[in-house]
Amino acid sequence: MGEFILRVLLVYVVLMSATRIMGKREIGQLSSFDFVVAIVIAELATMPITNVQLPILQSLIPITIMTALQVVTSLLCLKSNSFRRLIYGKPNVLIAKGKMQLKEMRKARYNIDDLLTQLRQRDVFDVADVDFAVLETSGDLTVSLKAEKRPLTVDDLNIKTDKNNNGLALTLIDDGEINHKGLKDAGLDIHWLMKRLRRRGIHNPKKVFFASLSSDNSIYLMK
């Protein structure tokens, strides 16, 4: 039983390390090649757990090699456009200037039902409203609507906005710990933070569960 638990812990650590090394992309952003590699690694990881007679190195060594190859492939894709197109392919323009590109759809093995389904998932229910639709290498469909069908923007309404306001809130305190990087990004220091906390009757940041600074310089705080 002890050996089995040790195997599970070792495989868990190796998988976690491999996942961190290979990057932080979400499942929806993975190409078919990345997805297949992930499945193979997962299958290799189950072998020493389901078969305790199998030497654990026969599973961990292939996982390590697959991870290394995936990292090397990613680095080569960063360096070479032609290599990246060879491994991941290139996006297919399925709709261009409002017209379906049947040749591109056949090349991507993408039928009209697939196209309509992905359009509906993006709240587009009429193909006639689409200016461009691009099938990305991850399988996602990027849709650009015709100008008259796009939602209104601030520019359309000629509303002036503060260009320095990027709408992002900076975390100041996370679970009782001061986020020094957040303060530095905001051009502030601990003295400023403690002064603002004392105004709310708080003298110890450890009593704060979460605090953030909004783009309008207001503080959201939760004890």
JSON list of C-alpha atoms in Angstrom, two decimals:
[
{"chain": "A", "resi": 1, "resn": "MET", "atom": "CA", "xyz": [0.00, 0.00, 0.00]},
{"chain": "A", "resi": 2, "resn": "GLY", "atom": "CA", "xyz": [2.88, 2.35, 0.86]},
{"chain": "A", "resi": 3, "resn": "GLU", "atom": "CA", "xyz": [4.49, 1.76, -2.54]},
{"chain": "A", "resi": 4, "resn": "PHE", "atom": "CA", "xyz": [1.20, 2.50, -4.32]},
{"chain": "A", "resi": 5, "resn": "ILE", "atom": "CA", "xyz": [0.77, 5.82, -2.46]},
{"chain": "A", "resi": 6, "resn": "LEU", "atom": "CA", "xyz": [4.39, 6.73, -3.27]},
{"chain": "A", "resi": 7, "resn": "ARG", "atom": "CA", "xyz": [3.75, 5.99, -6.95]},
{"chain": "A", "resi": 8, "resn": "VAL", "atom": "CA", "xyz": [0.66, 8.22, -6.99]},
{"chain": "A", "resi": 9, "resn": "LEU", "atom": "CA", "xyz": [2.51, 11.09, -5.29]},
{"chain": "A", "resi": 10, "resn": "LEU", "atom": "CA", "xyz": [5.49, 10.78, -7.65]},
{"chain": "A", "resi": 11, "resn": "VAL", "atom": "CA", "xyz": [3.29, 10.72, -10.76]},
{"chain": "A", "resi": 12, "resn": "TYR", "atom": "CA", "xyz": [1.33, 13.71, -9.43]},
{"chain": "A", "resi": 13, "resn": "VAL", "atom": "CA", "xyz": [4.51, 15.76, -8.93]},
{"chain": "A", "resi": 14, "resn": "VAL", "atom": "CA", "xyz": [5.85, 14.83, -12.37]},
{"chain": "A", "resi": 15, "resn": "LEU", "atom": "CA", "xyz": [2.55, 15.68, -14.09]},
{"chain": "A", "resi": 16, "resn": "MET", "atom": "CA", "xyz": [2.29, 19.00, -12.26]},
{"chain": "A", "resi": 17, "resn": "SER", "atom": "CA", "xyz": [5.86, 19.87, -13.24]},
{"chain": "A", "resi": 18, "resn": "ALA", "atom": "CA", "xyz": [5.29, 18.85, -16.87]},
{"chain": "A", "resi": 19, "resn": "THR", "atom": "CA", "xyz": [2.12, 20.95, -17.07]},
{"chain": "A", "resi": 20, "resn": "ARG", "atom": "CA", "xyz": [3.90, 24.00, -15.67]},
{"chain": "A", "resi": 21, "resn": "ILE", "atom": "CA", "xyz": [6.86, 23.56, -18.03]},
{"chain": "A", "resi": 22, "resn": "MET", "atom": "CA", "xyz": [4.69, 23.17, -21.14]},
{"chain": "A", "resi": 23, "resn": "GLY", "atom": "CA", "xyz": [2.88, 26.48, -20.54]},
{"chain": "A", "resi": 24, "resn": "LYS", "atom": "CA", "xyz": [-0.34, 28.00, -19.28]},
{"chain": "A", "resi": 25, "resn": "ARG", "atom": "CA", "xyz": [-2.63, 27.82, -22.27]},
{"chain": "A", "resi": 26, "resn": "GLU", "atom": "CA", "xyz": [-6.21, 26.80, -21.62]},
{"chain": "A", "resi": 27, "resn": "ILE", "atom": "CA", "xyz": [-7.77, 23.69, -23.17]},
{"chain": "A", "resi": 28, "resn": "GLY", "atom": "CA", "xyz": [-9.66, 25.82, -25.68]},
{"chain": "A", "resi": 29, "resn": "GLN", "atom": "CA", "xyz": [-6.41, 27.37, -26.88]},
{"chain": "A", "resi": 30, "resn": "LEU", "atom": "CA", "xyz": [-4.64, 24.05, -27.54]},
{"chain": "A", "resi": 31, "resn": "SER", "atom": "CA", "xyz": [-4.10, 22.90, -31.10]},
{"chain": "A", "resi": 32, "resn": "SER", "atom": "CA", "xyz": [-5.01, 19.33, -32.05]},
{"chain": "A", "resi": 33, "resn": "PHE", "atom": "CA", "xyz": [-1.30, 18.45, -31.84]},
{"chain": "A", "resi": 34, "resn": "ASP", "atom": "CA", "xyz": [-1.00, 19.82, -28.28]},
{"chain": "A", "resi": 35, "resn": "PHE", "atom": "CA", "xyz": [-4.20, 18.02, -27.29]},
{"chain": "A", "resi": 36, "resn": "VAL", "atom": "CA", "xyz": [-2.90, 14.66, -28.57]},
{"chain": "A", "resi": 37, "resn": "VAL", "atom": "CA", "xyz": [0.39, 15.14, -26.68]},
{"chain": "A", "resi": 38, "resn": "ALA", "atom": "CA", "xyz": [-1.56, 15.91, -23.49]},
{"chain": "A", "resi": 39, "resn": "ILE", "atom": "CA", "xyz": [-3.65, 12.74, -23.90]},
{"chain": "A", "resi": 40, "resn": "VAL", "atom": "CA", "xyz": [-0.54, 10.60, -24.47]},
{"chain": "A", "resi": 41, "resn": "ILE", "atom": "CA", "xyz": [1.13, 12.03, -21.36]},
{"chain": "A", "resi": 42, "resn": "ALA", "atom": "CA", "xyz": [-2.02, 11.39, -19.32]},
{"chain": "A", "resi": 43, "resn": "GLU", "atom": "CA", "xyz": [-2.13, 7.81, -20.58]},
{"chain": "A", "resi": 44, "resn": "LEU", "atom": "CA", "xyz": [1.53, 7.27, -19.67]},
{"chain": "A", "resi": 45, "resn": "ALA", "atom": "CA", "xyz": [0.85, 8.63, -16.19]},
{"chain": "A", "resi": 46, "resn": "THR", "atom": "CA", "xyz": [-1.85, 6.03, -15.50]},
{"chain": "A", "resi": 47, "resn": "MET", "atom": "CA", "xyz": [0.40, 3.07, -16.33]},
{"chain": "A", "resi": 48, "resn": "PRO", "atom": "CA", "xyz": [2.44, 2.87, -13.08]},
{"chain": "A", "resi": 49, "resn": "ILE", "atom": "CA", "xyz": [-0.73, 3.44, -11.02]},
{"chain": "A", "resi": 50, "resn": "THR", "atom": "CA", "xyz": [-2.91, 0.80, -12.64]},
{"chain": "A", "resi": 51, "resn": "ASN", "atom": "CA", "xyz": [-0.05, -1.71, -12.94]},
{"chain": "A", "resi": 52, "resn": "VAL", "atom": "CA", "xyz": [2.11, -1.79, -9.81]},
{"chain": "A", "resi": 53, "resn": "GLN", "atom": "CA", "xyz": [4.30, -4.50, -11.37]},
{"chain": "A", "resi": 54, "resn": "LEU", "atom": "CA", "xyz": [5.52, -2.03, -13.99]},
{"chain": "A", "resi": 55, "resn": "PRO", "atom": "CA", "xyz": [8.74, -0.18, -13.06]},
{"chain": "A", "resi": 56, "resn": "ILE", "atom": "CA", "xyz": [7.76, 3.43, -12.50]},
{"chain": "A", "resi": 57, "resn": "LEU", "atom": "CA", "xyz": [10.70, 4.70, -14.56]},
{"chain": "A", "resi": 58, "resn": "GLN", "atom": "CA", "xyz": [9.16, 3.09, -17.67]},
{"chain": "A", "resi": 59, "resn": "SER", "atom": "CA", "xyz": [6.39, 5.66, -17.34]},
{"chain": "A", "resi": 60, "resn": "LEU", "atom": "CA", "xyz": [8.22, 8.69, -15.95]},
{"chain": "A", "resi": 61, "resn": "ILE", "atom": "CA", "xyz": [11.03, 8.63, -18.52]},
{"chain": "A", "resi": 62, "resn": "PRO", "atom": "CA", "xyz": [8.63, 8.77, -21.52]},
{"chain": "A", "resi": 63, "resn": "ILE", "atom": "CA", "xyz": [6.68, 11.58, -19.80]},
{"chain": "A", "resi": 64, "resn": "THR", "atom": "CA", "xyz": [9.92, 13.53, -19.32]},
{"chain": "A", "resi": 65, "resn": "ILE", "atom": "CA", "xyz": [10.96, 12.96, -22.94]},
{"chain": "A", "resi": 66, "resn": "MET", "atom": "CA", "xyz": [7.51, 13.98, -24.26]},
{"chain": "A", "resi": 67, "resn": "THR", "atom": "CA", "xyz": [7.59, 17.13, -22.14]},
{"chain": "A", "resi": 68, "resn": "ALA", "atom": "CA", "xyz": [11.08, 18.03, -23.36]},
{"chain": "A", "resi": 69, "resn": "LEU", "atom": "CA", "xyz": [10.07, 17.45, -26.99]},
{"chain": "A", "resi": 70, "resn": "GLN", "atom": "CA", "xyz": [6.97, 19.61, -26.52]},
{"chain": "A", "resi": 71, "resn": "VAL", "atom": "CA", "xyz": [9.07, 22.43, -25.06]},
{"chain": "A", "resi": 72, "resn": "VAL", "atom": "CA", "xyz": [11.59, 22.18, -27.91]},
{"chain": "A", "resi": 73, "resn": "THR", "atom": "CA", "xyz": [8.77, 22.19, -30.45]},
{"chain": "A", "resi": 74, "resn": "SER", "atom": "CA", "xyz": [7.23, 25.29, -28.84]},
{"chain": "A", "resi": 75, "resn": "LEU", "atom": "CA", "xyz": [10.58, 27.10, -28.91]},
{"chain": "A", "resi": 76, "resn": "LEU", "atom": "CA", "xyz": [11.11, 26.20, -32.58]},
{"chain": "A", "resi": 77, "resn": "CYS", "atom": "CA", "xyz": [7.61, 27.47, -33.36]},
{"chain": "A", "resi": 78, "resn": "LEU", "atom": "CA", "xyz": [8.52, 30.78, -31.72]},
{"chain": "A", "resi": 79, "resn": "LYS", "atom": "CA", "xyz": [11.65, 31.05, -33.85]},
{"chain": "A", "resi": 80, "resn": "SER", "atom": "CA", "xyz": [10.34, 29.84, -37.21]},
{"chain": "A", "resi": 81, "resn": "ASN", "atom": "CA", "xyz": [7.07, 30.74, -38.93]},
{"chain": "A", "resi": 82, "resn": "SER", "atom": "CA", "xyz": [7.45, 27.94, -41.47]},
{"chain": "A", "resi": 83, "resn": "PHE", "atom": "CA", "xyz": [8.01, 25.36, -38.72]},
{"chain": "A", "resi": 84, "resn": "ARG", "atom": "CA", "xyz": [4.99, 26.69, -36.82]},
{"chain": "A", "resi": 85, "resn": "ARG", "atom": "CA", "xyz": [2.80, 26.38, -39.92]},
{"chain": "A", "resi": 86, "resn": "LEU", "atom": "CA", "xyz": [4.12, 22.83, -40.46]},
{"chain": "A", "resi": 87, "resn": "ILE", "atom": "CA", "xyz": [3.19, 21.75, -36.92]},
{"chain": "A", "resi": 88, "resn": "TYR", "atom": "CA", "xyz": [0.02, 23.75, -36.24]},
{"chain": "A", "resi": 89, "resn": "GLY", "atom": "CA", "xyz": [-1.15, 24.65, -39.72]},
{"chain": "A", "resi": 90, "resn": "LYS", "atom": "CA", "xyz": [-2.53, 28.11, -40.44]},
{"chain": "A", "resi": 91, "resn": "PRO", "atom": "CA", "xyz": [-5.93, 29.79, -39.95]},
{"chain": "A", "resi": 92, "resn": "ASN", "atom": "CA", "xyz": [-8.61, 29.26, -42.58]},
{"chain": "A", "resi": 93, "resn": "VAL", "atom": "CA", "xyz": [-10.74, 32.20, -43.73]},
{"chain": "A", "resi": 94, "resn": "LEU", "atom": "CA", "xyz": [-14.20, 30.61, -43.99]},
{"chain": "A", "resi": 95, "resn": "ILE", "atom": "CA", "xyz": [-16.10, 33.83, -44.71]},
{"chain": "A", "resi": 96, "resn": "ALA", "atom": "CA", "xyz": [-14.48, 36.78, -46.51]},
{"chain": "A", "resi": 97, "resn": "LYS", "atom": "CA", "xyz": [-16.33, 40.03, -47.19]},
{"chain": "A", "resi": 98, "resn": "GLY", "atom": "CA", "xyz": [-19.62, 38.30, -46.42]},
{"chain": "A", "resi": 99, "resn": "LYS", "atom": "CA", "xyz": [-19.06, 35.36, -48.79]},
{"chain": "A", "resi": 100, "resn": "MET", "atom": "CA", "xyz": [-18.45, 31.75, -47.74]},
{"chain": "A", "resi": 101, "resn": "GLN", "atom": "CA", "xyz": [-15.14, 30.35, -48.93]},
{"chain": "A", "resi": 102, "resn": "LEU", "atom": "CA", "xyz": [-16.11, 26.79, -49.88]},
{"chain": "A", "resi": 103, "resn": "LYS", "atom": "CA", "xyz": [-12.58, 25.85, -50.88]},
{"chain": "A", "resi": 104, "resn": "GLU", "atom": "CA", "xyz": [-11.25, 26.82, -47.46]},
{"chain": "A", "resi": 105, "resn": "MET", "atom": "CA", "xyz": [-14.11, 24.98, -45.75]},
{"chain": "A", "resi": 106, "resn": "ARG", "atom": "CA", "xyz": [-13.32, 21.80, -47.68]},
{"chain": "A", "resi": 107, "resn": "LYS", "atom": "CA", "xyz": [-9.63, 22.19, -46.88]},
{"chain": "A", "resi": 108, "resn": "ALA", "atom": "CA", "xyz": [-10.45, 22.44, -43.17]},
{"chain": "A", "resi": 109, "resn": "ARG", "atom": "CA", "xyz": [-13.04, 19.62, -43.44]},
{"chain": "A", "resi": 110, "resn": "TYR", "atom": "CA", "xyz": [-15.56, 22.06, -42.04]},
{"chain": "A", "resi": 111, "resn": "ASN", "atom": "CA", "xyz": [-19.20, 21.72, -43.07]},
{"chain": "A", "resi": 112, "resn": "ILE", "atom": "CA", "xyz": [-21.99, 24.29, -43.04]},
{"chain": "A", "resi": 113, "resn": "ASP", "atom": "CA", "xyz": [-23.50, 22.85, -39.84]},
{"chain": "A", "resi": 114, "resn": "ASP", "atom": "CA", "xyz": [-20.18, 23.32, -38.02]},
{"chain": "A", "resi": 115, "resn": "LEU", "atom": "CA", "xyz": [-20.06, 26.92, -39.21]},
{"chain": "A", "resi": 116, "resn": "LEU", "atom": "CA", "xyz": [-23.65, 27.73, -38.21]},
{"chain": "A", "resi": 117, "resn": "THR", "atom": "CA", "xyz": [-23.18, 26.10, -34.80]},
{"chain": "A", "resi": 118, "resn": "GLN", "atom": "CA", "xyz": [-20.08, 28.15, -33.99]},
{"chain": "A", "resi": 119, "resn": "LEU", "atom": "CA", "xyz": [-21.75, 31.34, -35.21]},
{"chain": "A", "resi": 120, "resn": "ARG", "atom": "CA", "xyz": [-24.77, 30.73, -32.95]},
{"chain": "A", "resi": 121, "resn": "GLN", "atom": "CA", "xyz": [-22.42, 30.17, -30.01]},
{"chain": "A", "resi": 122, "resn": "ARG", "atom": "CA", "xyz": [-21.19, 33.71, -30.66]},
{"chain": "A", "resi": 123, "resn": "ASP", "atom": "CA", "xyz": [-24.75, 35.10, -30.78]},
{"chain": "A", "resi": 124, "resn": "VAL", "atom": "CA", "xyz": [-24.68, 35.41, -34.57]},
{"chain": "A", "resi": 125, "resn": "PHE", "atom": "CA", "xyz": [-27.84, 33.92, -36.07]},
{"chain": "A", "resi": 126, "resn": "ASP", "atom": "CA", "xyz": [-27.59, 35.23, -39.62]},
{"chain": "A", "resi": 127, "resn": "VAL", "atom": "CA", "xyz": [-24.63, 34.47, -41.88]},
{"chain": "A", "resi": 128, "resn": "ALA", "atom": "CA", "xyz": [-25.48, 37.62, -43.82]},
{"chain": "A", "resi": 129, "resn": "ASP", "atom": "CA", "xyz": [-24.35, 39.69, -40.80]},
{"chain": "A", "resi": 130, "resn": "VAL", "atom": "CA", "xyz": [-20.80, 38.31, -40.95]},
{"chain": "A", "resi": 131, "resn": "ASP", "atom": "CA", "xyz": [-18.02, 40.20, -42.70]},
{"chain": "A", "resi": 132, "resn": "PHE", "atom": "CA", "xyz": [-15.15, 37.82, -41.89]},
{"chain": "A", "resi": 133, "resn": "ALA", "atom": "CA", "xyz": [-14.96, 34.47, -40.08]},
{"chain": "A", "resi": 134, "resn": "VAL", "atom": "CA", "xyz": [-11.60, 32.83, -39.45]},
{"chain": "A", "resi": 135, "resn": "LEU", "atom": "CA", "xyz": [-11.08, 29.28, -38.20]},
{"chain": "A", "resi": 136, "resn": "GLU", "atom": "CA", "xyz": [-8.06, 29.47, -35.89]},
{"chain": "A", "resi": 137, "resn": "THR", "atom": "CA", "xyz": [-5.53, 26.66, -35.48]},
{"chain": "A", "resi": 138, "resn": "SER", "atom": "CA", "xyz": [-7.05, 25.90, -32.06]},
{"chain": "A", "resi": 139, "resn": "GLY", "atom": "CA", "xyz": [-10.42, 25.17, -33.70]},
{"chain": "A", "resi": 140, "resn": "ASP", "atom": "CA", "xyz": [-11.97, 28.42, -32.45]},
{"chain": "A", "resi": 141, "resn": "LEU", "atom": "CA", "xyz": [-13.93, 30.62, -34.85]},
{"chain": "A", "resi": 142, "resn": "THR", "atom": "CA", "xyz": [-13.12, 34.34, -34.86]},
{"chain": "A", "resi": 143, "resn": "VAL", "atom": "CA", "xyz": [-16.01, 36.40, -36.20]},
{"chain": "A", "resi": 144, "resn": "SER", "atom": "CA", "xyz": [-16.05, 40.00, -37.42]},
{"chain": "A", "resi": 145, "resn": "LEU", "atom": "CA", "xyz": [-19.50, 41.44, -38.10]},
{"chain": "A", "resi": 146, "resn": "LYS", "atom": "CA", "xyz": [-20.34, 43.90, -40.84]},
{"chain": "A", "resi": 147, "resn": "ALA", "atom": "CA", "xyz": [-20.02, 47.54, -39.80]},
{"chain": "A", "resi": 148, "resn": "GLU", "atom": "CA", "xyz": [-23.77, 48.14, -39.62]},
{"chain": "A", "resi": 149, "resn": "LYS", "atom": "CA", "xyz": [-24.25, 45.06, -37.41]},
{"chain": "A", "resi": 150, "resn": "ARG", "atom": "CA", "xyz": [-21.53, 45.76, -34.86]},
{"chain": "A", "resi": 151, "resn": "PRO", "atom": "CA", "xyz": [-22.44, 47.02, -31.36]},
{"chain": "A", "resi": 152, "resn": "LEU", "atom": "CA", "xyz": [-21.95, 50.73, -30.70]},
{"chain": "A", "resi": 153, "resn": "THR", "atom": "CA", "xyz": [-18.62, 51.76, -29.19]},
{"chain": "A", "resi": 154, "resn": "VAL", "atom": "CA", "xyz": [-17.47, 54.84, -27.30]},
{"chain": "A", "resi": 155, "resn": "ASP", "atom": "CA", "xyz": [-15.89, 56.16, -30.50]},
{"chain": "A", "resi": 156, "resn": "ASP", "atom": "CA", "xyz": [-19.17, 55.78, -32.37]},
{"chain": "A", "resi": 157, "resn": "LEU", "atom": "CA", "xyz": [-20.90, 57.97, -29.77]},
{"chain": "A", "resi": 158, "resn": "ASN", "atom": "CA", "xyz": [-18.04, 60.52, -29.68]},
{"chain": "A", "resi": 159, "resn": "ILE", "atom": "CA", "xyz": [-17.72, 60.15, -25.91]},
{"chain": "A", "resi": 160, "resn": "LYS", "atom": "CA", "xyz": [-14.45, 61.37, -24.42]},
{"chain": "A", "resi": 161, "resn": "THR", "atom": "CA", "xyz": [-12.80, 58.98, -22.00]},
{"chain": "A", "resi": 162, "resn": "ASP", "atom": "CA", "xyz": [-9.77, 59.09, -19.74]},
{"chain": "A", "resi": 163, "resn": "LYS", "atom": "CA", "xyz": [-7.10, 57.29, -21.75]},
{"chain": "A", "resi": 164, "resn": "ASN", "atom": "CA", "xyz": [-5.12, 56.62, -18.58]},
{"chain": "A", "resi": 165, "resn": "ASN", "atom": "CA", "xyz": [-8.04, 54.63, -17.20]},
{"chain": "A", "resi": 166, "resn": "ASN", "atom": "CA", "xyz": [-7.51, 51.06, -18.38]},
{"chain": "A", "resi": 167, "resn": "GLY", "atom": "CA", "xyz": [-10.30, 49.64, -16.23]},
{"chain": "A", "resi": 168, "resn": "LEU", "atom": "CA", "xyz": [-8.00, 47.22, -14.42]},
{"chain": "A", "resi": 169, "resn": "ALA", "atom": "CA", "xyz": [-8.13, 46.91, -10.62]},
{"chain": "A", "resi": 170, "resn": "LEU", "atom": "CA", "xyz": [-4.83, 46.35, -8.82]},
{"chain": "A", "resi": 171, "resn": "THR", "atom": "CA", "xyz": [-4.70, 43.87, -5.94]},
{"chain": "A", "resi": 172, "resn": "LEU", "atom": "CA", "xyz": [-3.32, 45.50, -2.81]},
{"chain": "A", "resi": 173, "resn": "ILE", "atom": "CA", "xyz": [-3.90, 42.80, -0.19]},
{"chain": "A", "resi": 174, "resn": "ASP", "atom": "CA", "xyz": [-4.52, 39.12, -0.84]},
{"chain": "A", "resi": 175, "resn": "ASP", "atom": "CA", "xyz": [-5.47, 36.91, 2.14]},
{"chain": "A", "resi": 176, "resn": "GLY", "atom": "CA", "xyz": [-3.72, 39.17, 4.64]},
{"chain": "A", "resi": 177, "resn": "GLU", "atom": "CA", "xyz": [-0.56, 39.61, 2.57]},
{"chain": "A", "resi": 178, "resn": "ILE", "atom": "CA", "xyz": [0.37, 42.98, 1.06]},
{"chain": "A", "resi": 179, "resn": "ASN", "atom": "CA", "xyz": [0.91, 42.83, -2.70]},
{"chain": "A", "resi": 180, "resn": "HIS", "atom": "CA", "xyz": [4.06, 44.95, -3.03]},
{"chain": "A", "resi": 181, "resn": "LYS", "atom": "CA", "xyz": [4.06, 44.62, -6.82]},
{"chain": "A", "resi": 182, "resn": "GLY", "atom": "CA", "xyz": [0.50, 45.94, -7.01]},
{"chain": "A", "resi": 183, "resn": "LEU", "atom": "CA", "xyz": [1.46, 48.95, -4.90]},
{"chain": "A", "resi": 184, "resn": "LYS", "atom": "CA", "xyz": [4.53, 49.58, -7.05]},
{"chain": "A", "resi": 185, "resn": "ASP", "atom": "CA", "xyz": [2.49, 49.34, -10.28]},
{"chain": "A", "resi": 186, "resn": "ALA", "atom": "CA", "xyz": [0.10, 51.94, -8.87]},
{"chain": "A", "resi": 187, "resn": "GLY", "atom": "CA", "xyz": [3.00, 54.22, -7.85]},
{"chain": "A", "resi": 188, "resn": "LEU", "atom": "CA", "xyz": [2.08, 53.85, -4.17]},
{"chain": "A", "resi": 189, "resn": "ASP", "atom": "CA", "xyz": [3.80, 52.60, -1.03]},
{"chain": "A", "resi": 190, "resn": "ILE", "atom": "CA", "xyz": [2.97, 50.83, 2.23]},
{"chain": "A", "resi": 191, "resn": "HIS", "atom": "CA", "xyz": [2.63, 54.11, 4.13]},
{"chain": "A", "resi": 192, "resn": "TRP", "atom": "CA", "xyz": [-0.17, 55.18, 1.77]},
{"chain": "A", "resi": 193, "resn": "LEU", "atom": "CA", "xyz": [-1.88, 51.82, 2.16]},
{"chain": "A", "resi": 194, "resn": "MET", "atom": "CA", "xyz": [-1.69, 51.82, 5.97]},
{"chain": "A", "resi": 195, "resn": "LYS", "atom": "CA", "xyz": [-3.07, 55.35, 6.05]},
{"chain": "A", "resi": 196, "resn": "ARG", "atom": "CA", "xyz": [-6.07, 54.28, 3.98]},
{"chain": "A", "resi": 197, "resn": "LEU", "atom": "CA", "xyz": [-6.58, 51.20, 6.18]},
{"chain": "A", "resi": 198, "resn": "ARG", "atom": "CA", "xyz": [-6.50, 53.26, 9.39]},
{"chain": "A", "resi": 199, "resn": "ARG", "atom": "CA", "xyz": [-9.27, 55.45, 7.97]},
{"chain": "A", "resi": 200, "resn": "ARG", "atom": "CA", "xyz": [-11.42, 52.32, 8.05]},
{"chain": "A", "resi": 201, "resn": "GLY", "atom": "CA", "xyz": [-10.34, 51.37, 11.55]},
{"chain": "A", "resi": 202, "resn": "ILE", "atom": "CA", "xyz": [-7.88, 48.68, 10.43]},
{"chain": "A", "resi": 203, "resn": "HIS", "atom": "CA", "xyz": [-4.37, 48.76, 11.89]},
{"chain": "A", "resi": 204, "resn": "ASN", "atom": "CA", "xyz": [-3.13, 45.33, 10.74]},
{"chain": "A", "resi": 205, "resn": "PRO", "atom": "CA", "xyz": [-3.28, 44.27, 7.05]},
{"chain": "A", "resi": 206, "resn": "LYS", "atom": "CA", "xyz": [-3.52, 40.63, 8.16]},
{"chain": "A", "resi": 207, "resn": "LYS", "atom": "CA", "xyz": [-7.12, 41.40, 9.17]},
{"chain": "A", "resi": 208, "resn": "VAL", "atom": "CA", "xyz": [-7.92, 42.15, 5.54]},
{"chain": "A", "resi": 209, "resn": "PHE", "atom": "CA", "xyz": [-8.95, 39.22, 3.34]},
{"chain": "A", "resi": 210, "resn": "PHE", "atom": "CA", "xyz": [-8.85, 41.15, 0.07]},
{"chain": "A", "resi": 211, "resn": "ALA", "atom": "CA", "xyz": [-8.28, 44.75, -1.01]},
{"chain": "A", "resi": 212, "resn": "SER", "atom": "CA", "xyz": [-7.99, 46.22, -4.48]},
{"chain": "A", "resi": 213, "resn": "LEU", "atom": "CA", "xyz": [-7.56, 49.65, -6.02]},
{"chain": "A", "resi": 214, "resn": "SER", "atom": "CA", "xyz": [-10.03, 50.51, -8.79]},
{"chain": "A", "resi": 215, "resn": "SER", "atom": "CA", "xyz": [-9.18, 52.63, -11.79]},
{"chain": "A", "resi": 216, "resn": "ASP", "atom": "CA", "xyz": [-11.06, 55.55, -10.20]},
{"chain": "A", "resi": 217, "resn": "ASN", "atom": "CA", "xyz": [-8.73, 55.32, -7.11]},
{"chain": "A", "resi": 218, "resn": "SER", "atom": "CA", "xyz": [-11.44, 53.89, -4.87]},
{"chain": "A", "resi": 219, "resn": "ILE", "atom": "CA", "xyz": [-10.57, 50.92, -2.66]},
{"chain": "A", "resi": 220, "resn": "TYR", "atom": "CA", "xyz": [-12.62, 47.73, -2.46]},
{"chain": "A", "resi": 221, "resn": "LEU", "atom": "CA", "xyz": [-11.96, 46.02, 0.86]},
{"chain": "A", "resi": 222, "resn": "MET", "atom": "CA", "xyz": [-13.15, 42.82, 2.53]},
{"chain": "A", "resi": 223, "resn": "LYS", "atom": "CA", "xyz": [-12.16, 41.97, 6.09]}
]
